[in-house]
XYZ file of N, CA, C and O in Angstrom:
572
model
N 27.424 -3.424 -2.164
C 25.987 -3.440 -2.102
C 25.497 -4.860 -1.817
O 26.057 -5.819 -2.309
N 24.439 -4.944 -1.071
C 23.843 -6.236 -0.765
C 23.113 -6.767 -1.996
O 22.465 -6.028 -2.713
N 23.262 -8.055 -2.224
C 22.523 -8.696 -3.315
C 21.460 -9.594 -2.701
O 21.516 -9.930 -1.511
N 20.505 -9.999 -3.508
C 19.458 -10.899 -3.025
C 20.068 -12.203 -2.518
O 19.705 -12.699 -1.448
N 21.003 -12.741 -3.265
C 21.667 -13.989 -2.850
C 22.472 -13.747 -1.575
O 22.497 -14.588 -0.673
N 23.129 -12.604 -1.470
C 23.883 -12.275 -0.257
C 22.992 -12.220 0.973
O 23.358 -12.727 2.040
N 21.829 -11.614 0.825
C 20.859 -11.552 1.939
C 20.375 -12.959 2.294
O 20.280 -13.325 3.466
N 20.085 -13.765 1.277
C 19.651 -15.149 1.522
C 20.745 -15.931 2.241
O 20.455 -16.725 3.152
N 22.007 -15.703 1.876
C 23.117 -16.411 2.525
C 23.274 -15.999 3.987
O 23.653 -16.822 4.820
N 22.993 -14.759 4.325
C 23.013 -14.347 5.738
C 21.989 -15.157 6.515
O 22.283 -15.673 7.604
N 20.799 -15.298 5.955
C 19.758 -16.092 6.625
C 20.188 -17.554 6.752
O 20.019 -18.169 7.817
N 20.751 -18.114 5.688
C 21.208 -19.509 5.740
C 22.315 -19.692 6.772
O 22.324 -20.685 7.521
N 23.259 -18.752 6.832
C 24.319 -18.815 7.850
C 23.738 -18.752 9.257
O 24.188 -19.485 10.156
N 22.762 -17.884 9.468
C 22.124 -17.775 10.795
C 21.446 -19.080 11.201
O 21.331 -19.376 12.387
N 21.024 -19.843 10.210
C 20.391 -21.140 10.482
C 21.412 -22.276 10.569
O 21.062 -23.418 10.840
N 22.682 -21.958 10.290
C 23.719 -22.990 10.302
C 23.678 -23.875 9.069
O 24.129 -25.016 9.099
N 23.138 -23.360 7.969
C 22.989 -24.145 6.748
C 24.048 -23.740 5.715
O 24.741 -22.742 5.877
N 24.139 -24.530 4.647
C 25.082 -24.231 3.564
C 24.587 -23.039 2.749
O 23.385 -22.874 2.556
N 25.515 -22.221 2.249
C 25.157 -21.058 1.443
C 24.967 -21.458 -0.020
O 25.275 -22.588 -0.410
N 24.483 -20.520 -0.818
C 24.213 -20.766 -2.234
C 24.999 -19.760 -3.074
O 25.433 -18.726 -2.580
N 25.153 -20.067 -4.364
C 25.794 -19.118 -5.279
C 24.760 -18.399 -6.143
O 25.020 -17.325 -6.655
N 23.583 -19.025 -6.303
C 22.499 -18.431 -7.095
C 21.187 -19.085 -6.682
O 21.181 -20.220 -6.179
N 20.092 -18.369 -6.884
C 18.773 -18.949 -6.589
C 18.468 -20.135 -7.504
O 17.632 -20.968 -7.184
N 19.161 -20.223 -8.613
C 18.937 -21.318 -9.571
C 19.753 -22.568 -9.255
O 19.640 -23.569 -9.976
N 20.584 -22.537 -8.184
C 21.330 -23.737 -7.782
C 20.363 -24.896 -7.584
O 19.224 -24.712 -7.174
N 20.823 -26.082 -7.862
C 20.000 -27.297 -7.710
C 20.140 -27.858 -6.296
O 20.495 -29.020 -6.110
N 19.844 -27.018 -5.283
C 19.912 -27.446 -3.886
C 18.619 -27.082 -3.186
O 17.882 -26.189 -3.632
N 18.363 -27.763 -2.092
C 17.163 -27.456 -1.301
C 17.227 -26.030 -0.751
O 16.206 -25.331 -0.686
N 18.425 -25.583 -0.376
C 18.596 -24.236 0.166
C 18.231 -23.176 -0.882
O 17.513 -22.219 -0.583
N 18.728 -23.346 -2.099
C 18.452 -22.382 -3.168
C 16.966 -22.370 -3.515
O 16.373 -21.305 -3.701
N 16.369 -23.549 -3.577
C 14.944 -23.632 -3.888
C 14.116 -22.949 -2.812
O 13.208 -22.163 -3.121
N 14.427 -23.205 -1.556
C 13.688 -22.581 -0.454
C 13.843 -21.064 -0.466
O 12.862 -20.327 -0.307
N 15.067 -20.600 -0.642
C 15.302 -19.148 -0.672
C 14.607 -18.500 -1.856
O 14.004 -17.426 -1.724
N 14.675 -19.137 -3.005
C 14.030 -18.606 -4.202
C 12.515 -18.507 -4.018
O 11.903 -17.521 -4.418
N 11.929 -19.529 -3.402
C 10.477 -19.553 -3.190
C 10.003 -18.507 -2.195
O 8.881 -18.021 -2.297
N 10.815 -18.154 -1.212
C 10.369 -17.287 -0.122
C 10.918 -15.860 -0.158
O 10.418 -14.987 0.541
N 11.938 -15.592 -0.959
C 12.644 -14.316 -0.879
C 11.715 -13.110 -1.073
O 11.691 -12.194 -0.251
N 10.946 -13.081 -2.143
C 10.072 -11.934 -2.404
C 9.033 -11.747 -1.301
O 8.737 -10.612 -0.906
N 8.474 -12.837 -0.794
C 7.492 -12.734 0.300
C 8.106 -12.106 1.541
O 7.487 -11.255 2.188
N 9.302 -12.523 1.875
C 9.966 -11.991 3.075
C 10.328 -10.519 2.868
O 10.112 -9.690 3.755
N 10.847 -10.166 1.695
C 11.174 -8.763 1.417
C 9.908 -7.918 1.500
O 9.908 -6.837 2.107
N 8.805 -8.378 0.933
C 7.560 -7.615 0.985
C 7.042 -7.462 2.415
O 6.487 -6.416 2.776
N 7.247 -8.461 3.244
C 6.863 -8.351 4.655
C 7.680 -7.247 5.339
O 7.140 -6.443 6.097
N 8.962 -7.174 5.047
C 9.812 -6.115 5.612
C 9.379 -4.753 5.056
O 9.286 -3.770 5.795
N 9.082 -4.676 3.767
C 8.661 -3.406 3.167
C 7.364 -2.888 3.781
O 7.179 -1.683 3.934
N 6.454 -3.803 4.138
C 5.191 -3.414 4.789
C 5.423 -2.746 6.149
O 4.604 -1.976 6.608
N 6.532 -3.046 6.785
C 6.763 -2.621 8.167
C 7.173 -1.165 8.331
O 7.179 -0.652 9.439
N 7.508 -0.480 7.230
C 8.020 0.891 7.337
C 7.773 1.623 6.014
O 7.814 0.999 4.961
N 7.544 2.931 6.045
C 7.361 3.670 4.779
C 8.697 3.980 4.098
O 9.195 5.100 4.144
N 9.298 2.988 3.479
C 10.604 3.131 2.825
C 10.496 4.099 1.659
O 9.687 3.911 0.751
N 11.337 5.130 1.640
C 11.309 6.122 0.561
C 11.545 5.503 -0.811
O 10.919 5.892 -1.792
N 12.452 4.541 -0.888
C 12.800 3.967 -2.188
C 11.694 3.093 -2.774
O 11.774 2.697 -3.937
N 10.666 2.793 -2.012
C 9.559 1.981 -2.505
C 8.214 2.709 -2.406
O 7.167 2.099 -2.555
N 8.240 4.021 -2.162
C 7.010 4.805 -2.055
C 6.581 5.276 -3.436
O 7.393 5.723 -4.239
N 5.291 5.160 -3.688
C 4.727 5.537 -4.975
C 3.442 6.326 -4.714
O 2.847 6.210 -3.646
N 2.998 7.121 -5.678
C 1.757 7.895 -5.566
C 0.782 7.437 -6.650
O 1.197 7.045 -7.744
N -0.523 7.531 -6.335
C -1.543 7.153 -7.320
C -2.842 7.870 -7.017
O -3.131 8.202 -5.859
N -3.616 8.116 -8.060
C -4.992 8.582 -7.921
C -5.866 7.359 -8.175
O -5.748 6.710 -9.218
N -6.710 7.038 -7.212
C -7.489 5.799 -7.270
C -8.816 5.983 -8.001
O -9.450 7.032 -7.913
N -9.239 4.929 -8.672
C -10.556 4.877 -9.304
C -11.570 4.376 -8.278
O -11.240 3.565 -7.409
N -12.805 4.860 -8.386
C -13.872 4.437 -7.466
C -14.465 3.113 -7.922
O -14.616 2.860 -9.112
N -14.796 2.283 -6.928
C -15.646 1.129 -7.206
C -17.056 1.648 -7.429
O -17.448 2.680 -6.872
N -17.848 0.939 -8.208
C -19.240 1.324 -8.445
C -20.127 0.697 -7.369
O -20.982 -0.140 -7.645
N -19.847 1.095 -6.115
C -20.606 0.583 -4.983
C -20.443 1.547 -3.814
O -19.556 2.384 -3.807
N -21.316 1.415 -2.835
C -21.210 2.198 -1.605
C -20.933 1.223 -0.472
O -21.623 0.199 -0.358
N -19.930 1.506 0.366
C -19.673 0.612 1.507
C -20.933 0.449 2.361
O -21.799 1.338 2.395
N -21.039 -0.670 3.061
C -22.240 -1.006 3.818
C -22.604 0.070 4.838
O -23.760 0.451 4.957
N -21.635 0.575 5.578
C -21.901 1.656 6.531
C -20.622 2.421 6.834
O -19.539 2.006 6.465
N -20.757 3.545 7.475
C -19.690 4.411 7.964
C -19.043 5.282 6.891
O -18.876 6.468 7.081
N -18.672 4.726 5.740
C -17.994 5.495 4.707
C -18.860 5.602 3.450
O -19.712 4.759 3.194
N -18.595 6.644 2.654
C -19.394 6.903 1.456
C -18.808 6.324 0.175
O -19.529 6.100 -0.792
N -17.499 6.110 0.138
C -16.854 5.694 -1.105
C -15.895 4.526 -0.869
O -15.303 4.402 0.196
N -15.747 3.723 -1.928
C -14.759 2.641 -1.939
C -13.902 2.802 -3.187
O -14.422 3.080 -4.274
N -12.590 2.665 -3.035
C -11.651 2.872 -4.133
C -10.833 1.618 -4.410
O -10.476 0.881 -3.499
N -10.514 1.427 -5.694
C -9.703 0.304 -6.154
C -8.247 0.565 -5.772
O -7.697 1.623 -6.076
N -7.629 -0.390 -5.100
C -6.214 -0.269 -4.741
C -5.325 -0.661 -5.919
O -5.682 -1.549 -6.696
N -4.156 -0.037 -6.044
C -3.224 -0.455 -7.101
C -2.810 -1.918 -6.900
O -2.674 -2.393 -5.770
N -2.590 -2.623 -7.986
C -2.246 -4.046 -7.895
C -0.893 -4.268 -7.233
O -0.639 -5.347 -6.701
N -0.019 -3.254 -7.242
C 1.304 -3.409 -6.634
C 1.382 -2.817 -5.221
O 2.462 -2.682 -4.667
N 0.232 -2.484 -4.622
C 0.228 -1.862 -3.289
C 0.413 -2.894 -2.183
O -0.290 -3.896 -2.136
N 1.372 -2.632 -1.297
C 1.567 -3.436 -0.094
C 0.923 -2.765 1.111
O 0.358 -3.424 1.965
N 1.056 -1.433 1.176
C 0.598 -0.684 2.336
C 0.289 0.751 1.914
O 1.104 1.384 1.252
N -0.874 1.255 2.293
C -1.205 2.653 2.032
C -0.634 3.480 3.177
O -0.849 3.171 4.349
N 0.100 4.533 2.828
C 0.744 5.386 3.825
C -0.137 6.584 4.156
O -0.296 6.946 5.318
N -0.725 7.210 3.117
C -1.562 8.383 3.363
C -2.579 8.561 2.250
O -2.409 8.063 1.144
N -3.653 9.293 2.584
C -4.707 9.643 1.641
C -4.900 11.140 1.677
O -5.000 11.737 2.753
N -4.940 11.752 0.517
C -5.227 13.183 0.400
C -6.319 13.360 -0.643
O -6.348 12.653 -1.642
N -7.192 14.322 -0.392
C -8.149 14.704 -1.413
C -7.552 15.892 -2.148
O -6.437 16.328 -1.844
N -8.238 16.446 -3.087
C -7.696 17.546 -3.893
C -7.146 18.693 -3.053
O -6.096 19.225 -3.336
N -7.851 19.104 -1.995
C -7.394 20.252 -1.207
C -6.429 19.862 -0.100
O -6.214 20.602 0.838
N -5.832 18.688 -0.219
C -4.793 18.253 0.713
C -5.300 18.065 2.139
O -4.570 18.218 3.099
N -6.566 17.737 2.278
C -7.155 17.498 3.590
C -7.058 16.017 3.913
O -7.342 15.169 3.065
N -6.639 15.694 5.137
C -6.563 14.295 5.558
C -7.953 13.776 5.932
O -8.612 14.347 6.793
N -8.371 12.716 5.302
C -9.640 12.063 5.620
C -9.368 10.759 6.353
O -8.340 10.119 6.142
N -10.320 10.363 7.161
C -10.248 9.030 7.773
C -10.434 8.002 6.652
O -11.202 8.228 5.713
N -9.740 6.891 6.756
C -9.845 5.838 5.754
C -9.445 4.510 6.374
O -8.813 4.471 7.422
N -9.827 3.443 5.705
C -9.459 2.079 6.096
C -9.307 1.228 4.846
O -9.870 1.547 3.814
N -8.584 0.151 4.997
C -8.528 -0.868 3.952
C -9.440 -1.993 4.424
O -9.234 -2.553 5.501
N -10.469 -2.279 3.635
C -11.458 -3.284 4.011
C -11.855 -4.116 2.795
O -11.624 -3.707 1.662
N -12.474 -5.230 3.067
C -13.037 -6.066 2.009
C -14.431 -5.531 1.684
O -15.231 -5.285 2.582
N -14.690 -5.322 0.390
C -16.017 -4.909 -0.065
C -16.547 -5.966 -1.028
O -15.777 -6.713 -1.627
N -17.846 -6.023 -1.160
C -18.495 -6.987 -2.045
C -18.803 -6.303 -3.367
O -19.622 -5.393 -3.433
N -18.133 -6.741 -4.429
C -18.378 -6.206 -5.757
C -19.014 -7.307 -6.604
O -18.325 -8.168 -7.138
N -20.332 -7.284 -6.672
C -21.055 -8.273 -7.478
C -20.811 -9.701 -7.046
O -20.644 -10.573 -7.877
N -20.771 -9.949 -5.747
C -20.566 -11.295 -5.234
C -19.112 -11.701 -5.070
O -18.825 -12.820 -4.667
N -18.190 -10.814 -5.403
C -16.766 -11.090 -5.266
C -16.158 -10.165 -4.224
O -16.373 -8.956 -4.262
N -15.427 -10.735 -3.279
C -14.745 -9.924 -2.268
C -13.524 -9.261 -2.878
O -12.706 -9.913 -3.533
N -13.400 -7.944 -2.653
C -12.269 -7.167 -3.148
C -11.736 -6.307 -2.014
O -12.492 -5.780 -1.213
N -10.411 -6.155 -1.940
C -9.820 -5.206 -1.006
C -10.008 -3.809 -1.570
O -9.803 -3.594 -2.760
N -10.394 -2.877 -0.710
C -10.631 -1.511 -1.153
C -10.224 -0.531 -0.074
O -10.192 -0.868 1.114
N -9.946 0.698 -0.492
C -9.772 1.795 0.446
C -11.144 2.438 0.585
O -11.747 2.823 -0.417
N -11.668 2.487 1.810
C -12.967 3.106 2.055
C -12.768 4.403 2.826
O -11.911 4.490 3.710
N -13.560 5.428 2.467
C -13.384 6.753 3.036
C -14.593 7.621 2.694
O -15.445 7.219 1.893
N -14.651 8.817 3.255
C -15.653 9.809 2.872
C -15.116 10.788 1.843
O -15.851 11.652 1.354
N -13.849 10.701 1.485
C -13.249 11.601 0.498
C -13.835 11.306 -0.882
O -13.908 10.146 -1.291
N -14.217 12.365 -1.601
C -14.830 12.174 -2.915
C -13.795 11.899 -4.013
O -14.144 11.552 -5.130
N -12.512 12.067 -3.713
C -11.429 11.637 -4.597
C -10.312 11.107 -3.703
O -10.229 11.471 -2.532
N -9.496 10.259 -4.250
C -8.473 9.611 -3.418
C -7.118 9.634 -4.103
O -6.905 8.973 -5.121
N -6.209 10.417 -3.547
C -4.813 10.452 -3.971
C -3.999 9.855 -2.834
O -4.041 10.358 -1.710
N -3.300 8.781 -3.119
C -2.600 8.076 -2.043
C -1.098 8.044 -2.276
O -0.616 8.168 -3.394
N -0.376 7.869 -1.173
C 1.025 7.446 -1.171
C 1.001 6.034 -0.633
O 0.335 5.749 0.361
N 1.742 5.142 -1.270
C 1.745 3.755 -0.827
C 3.104 3.115 -1.039
O 3.934 3.611 -1.781
N 3.307 2.009 -0.334
C 4.514 1.210 -0.495
C 4.195 0.125 -1.519
O 3.224 -0.612 -1.376
N 5.035 0.050 -2.554
C 4.779 -0.926 -3.603
C 5.546 -2.224 -3.355
O 6.545 -2.262 -2.644
N 5.064 -3.279 -3.985
C 5.670 -4.600 -3.842
C 7.039 -4.655 -4.490
O 7.292 -4.027 -5.515
N 7.920 -5.447 -3.888
C 9.198 -5.796 -4.503
C 8.949 -6.957 -5.446
O 8.406 -7.991 -5.040
N 9.324 -6.793 -6.705
C 9.117 -7.872 -7.675
C 10.423 -8.304 -8.325
O 10.423 -8.986 -9.323
N 11.538 -7.878 -7.726
C 12.832 -8.188 -8.300
C 13.217 -7.124 -9.313
O 12.474 -6.183 -9.569
N 14.382 -7.243 -9.869
C 14.839 -6.258 -10.838
C 15.062 -4.914 -10.189
O 15.468 -4.821 -9.034
N 14.776 -3.849 -10.921
C 15.003 -2.506 -10.389
C 13.701 -1.730 -10.326
O 13.559 -0.684 -10.946
N 12.724 -2.229 -9.582
C 11.463 -1.495 -9.444
C 11.520 -0.573 -8.237
O 10.560 -0.391 -7.528
N 12.661 0.048 -8.023
C 12.848 0.971 -6.914
C 13.718 2.129 -7.395
O 14.269 2.095 -8.488
N 13.837 3.140 -6.589
C 14.488 4.396 -6.972
C 15.988 4.349 -6.721
O 16.482 4.966 -5.792
N 16.715 3.636 -7.542
C 18.160 3.513 -7.366
C 18.855 4.832 -7.669
O 19.717 5.286 -6.929
N 18.480 5.486 -8.762
C 19.180 6.693 -9.204
C 19.093 7.816 -8.169
O 20.068 8.512 -7.922
N 17.950 8.012 -7.571
C 17.772 9.120 -6.639
C 18.124 8.782 -5.200
O 18.471 9.658 -4.428
N 18.011 7.533 -4.811
C 18.249 7.186 -3.418
C 19.702 6.810 -3.152
O 20.156 6.818 -2.018
N 20.438 6.451 -4.185
C 21.823 6.056 -4.006
C 21.974 4.695 -3.351
O 23.044 4.333 -2.897
N 20.905 3.907 -3.305
C 20.998 2.569 -2.725
C 20.614 1.533 -3.769
O 19.994 1.843 -4.773
N 20.999 0.349 -3.493
C 20.641 -0.765 -4.358
C 19.866 -1.760 -3.518
O 20.390 -2.280 -2.536
N 18.630 -2.002 -3.861
C 17.769 -2.871 -3.066
C 17.829 -4.287 -3.603
O 17.063 -4.667 -4.467
N 18.795 -5.072 -3.126
C 18.936 -6.500 -3.417
C 19.183 -6.814 -4.885
O 18.788 -7.857 -5.353
N 19.793 -5.925 -5.629
C 20.079 -6.229 -7.045
C 21.550 -6.100 -7.332
O 22.272 -5.387 -6.761
């Protein structure tokens, strides 16, 4: 199975640099890899609806109405990288977008739509550890 350090070492080898044994090594390579690894993994996760990182949620409404076009704005989960789909109770697909809304003078990212309830599938952030479906998928995501 690929490990986080193993993946980082592939990148270092591709750059012609020295490899590391752990992200905690006292080297510039380890520090750079440690600082960027989660960001790079999350960028890759955003690019495709990976089954092992897909999660479902019912969203809460913001207490505001979008400026135009849509009737409702919903709070996105804090671990959401990318929304894959939106369903209302009767499983009907509604048009939706992720936009910035103004909540009391503060800009917030929100899902805006005409759906009166919002059940989403989304790709969640990689935060290290085992926040993915190892048991059911049979894969190990960098751990």
